[in-house]
XYZ file of C-alpha atoms in Angstrom:
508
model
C -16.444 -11.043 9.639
C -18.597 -10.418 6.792
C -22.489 -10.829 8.183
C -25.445 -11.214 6.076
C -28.785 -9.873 7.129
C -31.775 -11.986 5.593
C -35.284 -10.908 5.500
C -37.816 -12.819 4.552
C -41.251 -11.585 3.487
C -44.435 -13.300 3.223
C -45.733 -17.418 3.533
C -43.734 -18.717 1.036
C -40.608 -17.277 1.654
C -41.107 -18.118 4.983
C -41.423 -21.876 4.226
C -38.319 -21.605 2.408
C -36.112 -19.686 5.093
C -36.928 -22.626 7.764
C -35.428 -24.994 5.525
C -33.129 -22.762 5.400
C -32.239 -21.784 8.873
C -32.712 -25.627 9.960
C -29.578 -26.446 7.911
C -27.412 -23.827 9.194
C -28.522 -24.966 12.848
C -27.295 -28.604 11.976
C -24.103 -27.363 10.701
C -23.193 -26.085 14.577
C -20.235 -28.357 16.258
C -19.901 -28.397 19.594
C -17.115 -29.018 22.597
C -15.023 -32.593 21.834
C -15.551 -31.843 17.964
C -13.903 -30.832 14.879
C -14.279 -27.352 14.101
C -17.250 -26.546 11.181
C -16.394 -25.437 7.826
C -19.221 -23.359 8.294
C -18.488 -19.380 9.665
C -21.949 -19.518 11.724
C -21.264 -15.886 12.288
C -22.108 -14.934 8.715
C -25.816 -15.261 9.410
C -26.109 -15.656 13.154
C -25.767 -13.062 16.000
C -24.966 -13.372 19.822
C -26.834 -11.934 22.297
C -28.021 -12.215 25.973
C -30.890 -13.916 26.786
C -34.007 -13.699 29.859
C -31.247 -15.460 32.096
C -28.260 -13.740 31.419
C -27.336 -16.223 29.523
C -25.296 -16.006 25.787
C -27.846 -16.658 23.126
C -26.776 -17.253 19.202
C -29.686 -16.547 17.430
C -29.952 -15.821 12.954
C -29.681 -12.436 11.925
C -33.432 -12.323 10.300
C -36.432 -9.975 9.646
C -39.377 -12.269 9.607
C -42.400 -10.662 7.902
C -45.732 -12.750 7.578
C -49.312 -11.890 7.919
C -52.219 -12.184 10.415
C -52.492 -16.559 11.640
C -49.498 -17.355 9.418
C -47.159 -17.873 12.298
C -48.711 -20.671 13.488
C -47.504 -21.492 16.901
C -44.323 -19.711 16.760
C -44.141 -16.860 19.742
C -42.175 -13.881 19.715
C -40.704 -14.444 22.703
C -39.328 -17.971 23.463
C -37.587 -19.675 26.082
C -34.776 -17.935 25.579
C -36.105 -14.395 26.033
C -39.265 -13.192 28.351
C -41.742 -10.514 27.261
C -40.121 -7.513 28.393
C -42.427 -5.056 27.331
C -46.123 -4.652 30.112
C -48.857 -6.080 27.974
C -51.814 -5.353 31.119
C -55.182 -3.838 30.197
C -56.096 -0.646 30.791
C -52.860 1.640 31.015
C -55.184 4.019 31.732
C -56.284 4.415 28.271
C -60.003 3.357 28.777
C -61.896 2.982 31.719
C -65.304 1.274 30.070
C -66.313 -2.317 30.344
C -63.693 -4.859 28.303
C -65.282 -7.367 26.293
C -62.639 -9.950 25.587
C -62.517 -12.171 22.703
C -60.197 -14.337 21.868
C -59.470 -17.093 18.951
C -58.614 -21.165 19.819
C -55.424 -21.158 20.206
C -53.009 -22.988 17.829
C -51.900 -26.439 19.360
C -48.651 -27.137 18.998
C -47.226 -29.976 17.090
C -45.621 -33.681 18.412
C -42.643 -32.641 16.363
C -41.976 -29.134 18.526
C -43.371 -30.969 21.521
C -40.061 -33.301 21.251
C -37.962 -30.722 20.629
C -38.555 -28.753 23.827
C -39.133 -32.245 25.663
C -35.268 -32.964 24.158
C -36.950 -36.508 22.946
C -36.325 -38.120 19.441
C -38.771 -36.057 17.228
C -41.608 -38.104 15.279
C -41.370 -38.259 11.453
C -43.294 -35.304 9.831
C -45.819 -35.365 7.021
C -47.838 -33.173 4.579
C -50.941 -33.573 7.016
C -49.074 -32.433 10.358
C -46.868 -29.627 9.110
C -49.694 -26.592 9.052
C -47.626 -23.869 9.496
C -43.831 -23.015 8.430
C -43.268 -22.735 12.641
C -44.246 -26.795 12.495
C -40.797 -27.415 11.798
C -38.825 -24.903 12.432
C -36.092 -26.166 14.677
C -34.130 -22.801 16.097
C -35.182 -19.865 18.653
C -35.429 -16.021 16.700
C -34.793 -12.982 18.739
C -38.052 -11.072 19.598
C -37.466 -8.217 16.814
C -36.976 -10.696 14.365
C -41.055 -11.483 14.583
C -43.086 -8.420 12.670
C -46.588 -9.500 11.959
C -48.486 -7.607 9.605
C -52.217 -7.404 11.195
C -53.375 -5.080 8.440
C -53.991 -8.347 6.221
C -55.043 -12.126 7.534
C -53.509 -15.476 5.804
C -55.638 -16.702 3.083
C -58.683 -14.660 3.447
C -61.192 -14.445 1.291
C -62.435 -10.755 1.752
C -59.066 -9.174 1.307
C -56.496 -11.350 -0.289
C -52.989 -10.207 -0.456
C -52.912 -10.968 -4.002
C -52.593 -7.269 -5.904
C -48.996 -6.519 -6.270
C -50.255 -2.709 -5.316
C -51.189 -3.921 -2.319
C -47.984 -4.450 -0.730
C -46.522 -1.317 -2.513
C -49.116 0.106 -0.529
C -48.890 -1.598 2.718
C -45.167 -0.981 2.684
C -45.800 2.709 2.563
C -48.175 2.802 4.535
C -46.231 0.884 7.479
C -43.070 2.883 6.281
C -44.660 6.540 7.105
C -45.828 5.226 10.291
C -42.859 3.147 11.518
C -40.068 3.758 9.292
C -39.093 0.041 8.917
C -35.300 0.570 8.521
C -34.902 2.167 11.414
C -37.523 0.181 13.498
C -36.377 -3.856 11.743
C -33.192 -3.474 10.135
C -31.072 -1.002 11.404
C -31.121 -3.025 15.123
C -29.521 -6.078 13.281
C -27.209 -4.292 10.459
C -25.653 -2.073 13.470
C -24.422 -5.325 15.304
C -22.282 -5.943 12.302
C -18.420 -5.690 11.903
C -18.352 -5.568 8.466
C -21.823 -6.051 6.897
C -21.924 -7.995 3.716
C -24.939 -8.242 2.096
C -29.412 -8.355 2.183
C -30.428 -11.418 1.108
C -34.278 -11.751 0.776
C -36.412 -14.603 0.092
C -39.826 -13.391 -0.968
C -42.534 -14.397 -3.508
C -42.545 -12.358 -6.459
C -46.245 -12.777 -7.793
C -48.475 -11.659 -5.221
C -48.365 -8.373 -3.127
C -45.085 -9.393 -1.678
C -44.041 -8.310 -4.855
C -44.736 -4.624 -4.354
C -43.849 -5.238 -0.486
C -40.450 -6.192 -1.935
C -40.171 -3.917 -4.183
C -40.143 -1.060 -2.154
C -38.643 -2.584 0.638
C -35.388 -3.045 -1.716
C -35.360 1.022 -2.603
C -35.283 2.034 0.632
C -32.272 -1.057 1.147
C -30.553 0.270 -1.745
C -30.965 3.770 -0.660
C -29.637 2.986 2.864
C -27.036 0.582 2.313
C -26.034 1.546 -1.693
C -22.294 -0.368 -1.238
C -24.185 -3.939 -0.017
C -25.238 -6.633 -2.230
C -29.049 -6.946 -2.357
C -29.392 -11.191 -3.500
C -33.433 -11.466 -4.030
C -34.674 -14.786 -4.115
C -38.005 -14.839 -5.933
C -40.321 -17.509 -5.823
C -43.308 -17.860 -8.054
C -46.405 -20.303 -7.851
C -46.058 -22.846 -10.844
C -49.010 -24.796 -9.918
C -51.746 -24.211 -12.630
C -54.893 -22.320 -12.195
C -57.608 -20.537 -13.832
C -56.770 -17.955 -15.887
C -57.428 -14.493 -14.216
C -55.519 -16.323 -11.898
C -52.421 -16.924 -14.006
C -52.862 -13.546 -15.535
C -52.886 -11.591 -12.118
C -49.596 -13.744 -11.639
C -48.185 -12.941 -14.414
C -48.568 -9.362 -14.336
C -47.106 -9.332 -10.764
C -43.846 -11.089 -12.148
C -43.616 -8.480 -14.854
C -43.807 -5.766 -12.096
C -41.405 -7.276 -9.671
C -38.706 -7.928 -12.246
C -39.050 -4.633 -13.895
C -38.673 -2.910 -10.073
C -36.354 -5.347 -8.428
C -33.857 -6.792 -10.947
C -32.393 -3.291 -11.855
C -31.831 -2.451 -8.024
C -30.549 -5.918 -6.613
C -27.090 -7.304 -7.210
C -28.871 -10.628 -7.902
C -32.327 -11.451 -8.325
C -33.303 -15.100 -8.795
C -37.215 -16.369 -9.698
C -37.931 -19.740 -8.620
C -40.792 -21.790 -10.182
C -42.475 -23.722 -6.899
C -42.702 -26.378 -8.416
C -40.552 -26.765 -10.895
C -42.211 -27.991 -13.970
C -40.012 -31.085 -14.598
C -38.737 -33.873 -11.882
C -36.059 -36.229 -12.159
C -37.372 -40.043 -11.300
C -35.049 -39.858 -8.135
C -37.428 -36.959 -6.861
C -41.035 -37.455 -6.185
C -43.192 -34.276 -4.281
C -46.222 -33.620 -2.871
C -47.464 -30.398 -4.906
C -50.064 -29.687 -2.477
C -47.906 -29.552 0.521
C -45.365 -26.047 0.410
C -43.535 -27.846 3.273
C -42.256 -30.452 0.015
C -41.858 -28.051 -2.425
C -39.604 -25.869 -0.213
C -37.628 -28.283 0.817
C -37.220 -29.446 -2.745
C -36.211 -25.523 -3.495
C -33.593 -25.475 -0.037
C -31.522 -28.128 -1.454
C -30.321 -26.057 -4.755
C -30.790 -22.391 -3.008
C -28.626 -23.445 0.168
C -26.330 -25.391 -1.632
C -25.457 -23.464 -4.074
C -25.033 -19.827 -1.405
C -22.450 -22.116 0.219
C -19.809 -20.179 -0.043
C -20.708 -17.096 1.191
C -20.039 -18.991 4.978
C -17.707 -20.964 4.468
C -14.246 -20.144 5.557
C -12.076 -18.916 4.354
C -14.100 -16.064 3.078
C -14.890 -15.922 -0.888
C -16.159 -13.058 -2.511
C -19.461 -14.340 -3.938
C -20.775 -11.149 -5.120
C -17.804 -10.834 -7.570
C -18.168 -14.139 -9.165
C -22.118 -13.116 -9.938
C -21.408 -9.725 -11.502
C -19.781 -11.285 -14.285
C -17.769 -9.615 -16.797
C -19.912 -6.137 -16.655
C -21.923 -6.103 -13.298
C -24.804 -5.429 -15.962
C -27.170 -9.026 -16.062
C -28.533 -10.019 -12.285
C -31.053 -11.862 -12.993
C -29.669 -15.642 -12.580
C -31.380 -19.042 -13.329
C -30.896 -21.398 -9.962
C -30.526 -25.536 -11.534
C -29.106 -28.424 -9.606
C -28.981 -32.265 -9.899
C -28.379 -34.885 -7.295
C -24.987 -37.191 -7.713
C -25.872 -40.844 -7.238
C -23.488 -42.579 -4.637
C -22.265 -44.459 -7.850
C -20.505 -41.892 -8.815
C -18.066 -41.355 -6.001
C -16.687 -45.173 -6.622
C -14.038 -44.039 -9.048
C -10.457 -44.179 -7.813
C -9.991 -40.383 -8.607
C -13.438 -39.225 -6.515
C -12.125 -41.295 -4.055
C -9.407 -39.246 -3.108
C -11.368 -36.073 -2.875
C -9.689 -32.904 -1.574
C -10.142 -32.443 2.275
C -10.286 -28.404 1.304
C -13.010 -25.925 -0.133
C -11.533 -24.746 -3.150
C -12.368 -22.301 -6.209
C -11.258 -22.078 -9.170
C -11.861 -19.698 -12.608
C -12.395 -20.254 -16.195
C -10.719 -18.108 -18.534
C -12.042 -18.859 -22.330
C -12.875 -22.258 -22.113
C -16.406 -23.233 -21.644
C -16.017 -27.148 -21.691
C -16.882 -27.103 -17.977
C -20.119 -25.551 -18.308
C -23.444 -26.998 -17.602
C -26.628 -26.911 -19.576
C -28.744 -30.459 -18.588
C -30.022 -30.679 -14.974
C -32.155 -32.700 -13.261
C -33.746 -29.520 -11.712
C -34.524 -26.265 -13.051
C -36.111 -24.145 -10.718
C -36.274 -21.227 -12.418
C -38.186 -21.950 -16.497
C -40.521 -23.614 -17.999
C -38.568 -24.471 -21.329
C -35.806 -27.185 -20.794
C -34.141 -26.238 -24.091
C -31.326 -24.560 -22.146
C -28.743 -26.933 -23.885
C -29.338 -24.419 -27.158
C -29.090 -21.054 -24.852
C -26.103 -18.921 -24.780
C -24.674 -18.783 -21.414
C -23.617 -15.627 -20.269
C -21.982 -16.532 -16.690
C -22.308 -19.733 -14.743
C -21.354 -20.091 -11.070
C -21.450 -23.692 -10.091
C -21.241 -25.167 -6.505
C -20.338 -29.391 -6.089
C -20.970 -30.572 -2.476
C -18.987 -33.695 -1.458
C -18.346 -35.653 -4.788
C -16.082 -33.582 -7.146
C -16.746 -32.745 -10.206
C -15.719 -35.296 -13.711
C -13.261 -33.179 -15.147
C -11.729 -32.715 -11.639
C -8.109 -34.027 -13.203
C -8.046 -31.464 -15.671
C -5.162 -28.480 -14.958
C -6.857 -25.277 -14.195
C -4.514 -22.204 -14.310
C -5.294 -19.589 -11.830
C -5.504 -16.025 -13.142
C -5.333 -14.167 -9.755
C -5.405 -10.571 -9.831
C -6.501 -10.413 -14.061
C -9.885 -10.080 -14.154
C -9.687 -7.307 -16.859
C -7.700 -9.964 -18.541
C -10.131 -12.857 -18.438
C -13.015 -10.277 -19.324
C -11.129 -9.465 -22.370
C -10.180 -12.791 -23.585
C -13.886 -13.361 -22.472
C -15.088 -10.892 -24.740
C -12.684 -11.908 -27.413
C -13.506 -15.437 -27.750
C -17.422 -15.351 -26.640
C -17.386 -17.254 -24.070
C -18.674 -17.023 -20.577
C -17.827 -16.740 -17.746
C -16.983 -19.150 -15.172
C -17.035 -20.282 -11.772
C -16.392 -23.847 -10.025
C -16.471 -24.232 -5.907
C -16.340 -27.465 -4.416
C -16.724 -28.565 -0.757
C -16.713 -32.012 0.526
C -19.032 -30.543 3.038
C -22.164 -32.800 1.666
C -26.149 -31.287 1.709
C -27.707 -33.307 5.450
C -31.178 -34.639 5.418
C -32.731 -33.284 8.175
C -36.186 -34.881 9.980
C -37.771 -31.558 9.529
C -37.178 -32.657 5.967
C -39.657 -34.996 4.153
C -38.103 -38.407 4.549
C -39.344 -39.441 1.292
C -38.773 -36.920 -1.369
C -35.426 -38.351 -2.300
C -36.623 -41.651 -3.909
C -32.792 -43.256 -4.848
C -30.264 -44.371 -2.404
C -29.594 -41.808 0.455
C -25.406 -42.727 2.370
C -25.662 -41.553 6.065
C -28.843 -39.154 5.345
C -26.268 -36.933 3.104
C -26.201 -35.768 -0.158
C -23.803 -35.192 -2.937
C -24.976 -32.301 -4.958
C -24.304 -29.846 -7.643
C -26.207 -26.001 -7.906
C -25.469 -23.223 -9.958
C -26.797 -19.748 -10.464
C -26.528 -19.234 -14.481
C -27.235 -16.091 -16.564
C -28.174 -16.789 -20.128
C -30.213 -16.065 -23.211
C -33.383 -17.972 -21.579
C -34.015 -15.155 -19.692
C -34.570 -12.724 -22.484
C -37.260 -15.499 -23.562
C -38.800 -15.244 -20.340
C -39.158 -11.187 -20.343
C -40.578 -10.939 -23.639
C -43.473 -13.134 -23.034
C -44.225 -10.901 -19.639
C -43.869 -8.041 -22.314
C -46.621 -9.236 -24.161
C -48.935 -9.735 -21.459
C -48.065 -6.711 -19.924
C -48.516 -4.736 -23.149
C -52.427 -6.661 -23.743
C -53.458 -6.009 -19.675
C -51.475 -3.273 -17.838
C -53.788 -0.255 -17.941
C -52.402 2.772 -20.087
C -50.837 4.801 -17.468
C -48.186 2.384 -16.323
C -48.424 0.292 -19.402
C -45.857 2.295 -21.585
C -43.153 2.751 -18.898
C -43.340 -1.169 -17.894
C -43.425 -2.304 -21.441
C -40.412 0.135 -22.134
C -38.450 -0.960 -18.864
C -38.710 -4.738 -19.398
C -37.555 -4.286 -22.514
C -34.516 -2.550 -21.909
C -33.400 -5.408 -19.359
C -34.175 -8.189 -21.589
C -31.896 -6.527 -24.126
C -28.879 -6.929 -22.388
C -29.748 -11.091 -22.146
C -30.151 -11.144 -26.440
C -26.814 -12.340 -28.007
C -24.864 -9.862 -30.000
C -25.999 -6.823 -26.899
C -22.689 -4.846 -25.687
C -22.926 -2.228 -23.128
C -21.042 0.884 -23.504
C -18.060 -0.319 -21.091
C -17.661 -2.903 -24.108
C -16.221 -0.231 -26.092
C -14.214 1.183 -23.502
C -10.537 0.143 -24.650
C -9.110 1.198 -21.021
């Protein structure tokens, strides 16, 4: 097996994970039917529950503050609190005084789901919390709140990306969060494949992050660390958007260098198709708007047989990790041909060698830029994922080169083209009803989706740095402005056109 450990930090990540975990629950066959593409062992983990009974629950870290959990417990129905929670131990023999907060009702939707009765549809007014519609159990140490901070408060808001350097630090001195959160989970592993950690970028989960991916890199150096970043594009004032954007400029200057990929997605994204209409106030729409690409497009990495997704992101140097994340929606229409309608029954990849007529520049979704002029970028790599239709070009001979990729980074190099990767799977994206029923506005087959993501690496990212440059070099105080300024830099160097690394020259 090759297991994946996820940890997701903070509210917005957390929105985005239950999407996420929701699909991969849906994907689970059972007795009488045909066997999933899916490897559900990739991200989930067996266990034993209150009862003695198996359990299957995700391999996950969930980190969130103070009231952000909503009505989620830490222990469920399938596990009991094992540890004594009584007053007194002994510890103080005074008068109690107990307070305690209204609790959290839970919703109709959860109410069905433990009553085993067809759940009610869900809406931007009854999802309050990212446990609203969560649909699977967690293990008890995948729940770590962090009672140092409270959700949204307005006394101490866990905005300052040194906050969560700090917090971490703090917590890690005390606790030592490896050993305490991740070590439990990695351990269970046969052969563990990679960190993958959804987290926002420009707030203190930033600094959380960043930290929390040293001590990951220091721990487990030989395991791809895949960050997925997410950013607030909603406007505001504009301290606000300043503080924001100086938070971006830290994480990608401490993150992208460390991580094997590191992906910023814009919630919203600036620009919707007509097929796509979201409610920007409601994070339960704009993460399920984000699942669809992120999901689909990580695909791969559990489906069988096994493909080595870290390889086809390094590239043709291992040197650019910071990826764009696109996708676009394929129309039932376009299945109708004769040649889409024989689609292969198989998940297949395949390679580009020089040849960058399959590459994509226009999609209906860009999750990850403002500018939409990424038709006139130079594309470094480009991993693309299709989900049930195949792609147009599908008829075109592709010739394997198994076994030569010092050959294909040569001719690469030679010619100036990029690289290139194409999966397809006729496994097609589900719609869910934890998903919002009406965010797809054009014709919907069977509540499925054909769909095709891609993770690219190009010039627009260079773009991107250089105006966090500038603000960092106008607001960042003296003392870290320099080495910031001189760090972000360097990385958006190696996304200019016309940049070689040293390997480059290396005739071997």
């Amino acid at each position: 097996m090759h297991e994946i450990v996820t940890l997701q930090l903070g509210q917005k990540a957390n929105y985005l994970a239950t999407h996420f975990w929701n699909l991969q629950e849906s994907y689970f066959t059972y007795t009488g039917q045909e066997e999933s593409p899916v490897d559900h062992d990739v991200h989930f983990r067996p266990g034993v529950g209150a009862d003695g009974g198996e359990t299957y629950t995700p391999r996950t870290l969930i980190y969130d503050l103070k009231g952000a959990f909503g009505t989620l417990r830490k222990n469920n129905a399938l596990y009991e609190l094992s540890e004594d929670l009584a007053s007194g131990q002994g510890l103080w023999d005074g008068r109690e005084i107990l307070q305690k907060l209204d609790p959290i009702l839970q919703s109709d939707y959860q109410k069905s789901l433990d009553a085993g009765t067809p759940a009610p549809q869900l809406s931007a007014e009854t999802v309050r919390f990212w446990s609203d519609y969560n649909r699977v159990f967690y293990h008890p140490r995948s729940i770590v709140q962090l009672n140092e901070y409270e959700l949204n408060s307005n006394i101490m808001p866990f905005e300052d990306w040194n906050l969560g350097e700090d917090l971490f630090n703090d917590l890690d001195k005390e606790h030592d969060l490896l050993d305490r959160d991740v070590r439990p989970f990695a351990e269970e592993c046969d052969q563990l494949r990679a960190l993958q950690i959804f987290t926002s970028s420009d707030d203190a989960w930033g600094g959380f992050t960043a930290r929390y991916v040293d001590r990951l890199v220091d721990e487990y150096g030989k395991k791809a660390v895949l960050v997925w970043a997410i950013e607030d594009g909603r406007r505001a004032q504009h301290s606000a958007k300043l503080k924001r954007e100086m938070n971006k400029a830290r994480s990608v200057y401490s993150i992208s260098p460390e991580a094997t990929m590191y992906t910023p997605i814009m919630e919203p994204p600036t620009r919707l198709p007509s097929t796509i209409q979201v409610n920007y106030s409601s994070e339960w729409y704009t993460s399920a708007l984000i699942s669809m690409a992120m999901e689909s497009v990580t695909l791969p990495t559990r489906l069988r047989p096994y493909q080595n997704f870290e390889s086809l992101l390094a590239g043709d140097d291992s040197i650019r990790r910071i990826f764009e994340l696109q996708a676009s929606i394929i129309p039932p229409e376009d299945q109708k041909t004769p040649r889409q309608v024989s689609t292969r029954q198989s998940n297949q990849i395949e390679s580009s060698g020089p040849d960058s007529s399959k590459i994509k520049t226009e999609f209906d979704l860009d999750f990850s830029y403002e500018s939409s002029s990424s038709n006139t970028s130079h594309i470094f790599n480009q991993l693309q994922v299709y989900r049930g239709a195949e792609p147009d070009d599908e008829d075109e001979e592709e010739q394997p080169l198994e076994g030569n990729l010092g050959i294909l980074r040569k001719m690469r190099l030679y010619n100036s083209q990029p690289m290139f990767h194409r999966f397809h799977t006729p496994l097609p994206y589900p719609i869910l009803d934890s998903f919002p029923n009406d965010i797809i506005t054009s014709p919907v087959t069977d509540d499925k989706l054909n769909m095709v993501s891609a993770l690219t690496s190009s010039t627009r990212t260079a773009d991107r740095i250089k105006r966090l440059e500038a603000v960092a070099g106008r607001v960042i105080a003296v003392d870290e402005r320099e080495s910031l300024v001189n760090g972000l830099g360097e990385i958006r160097e190696s996304y200019e056109t016309g940049w070689m690394s040293d390997s480059d020259f290396d005739d071997d």
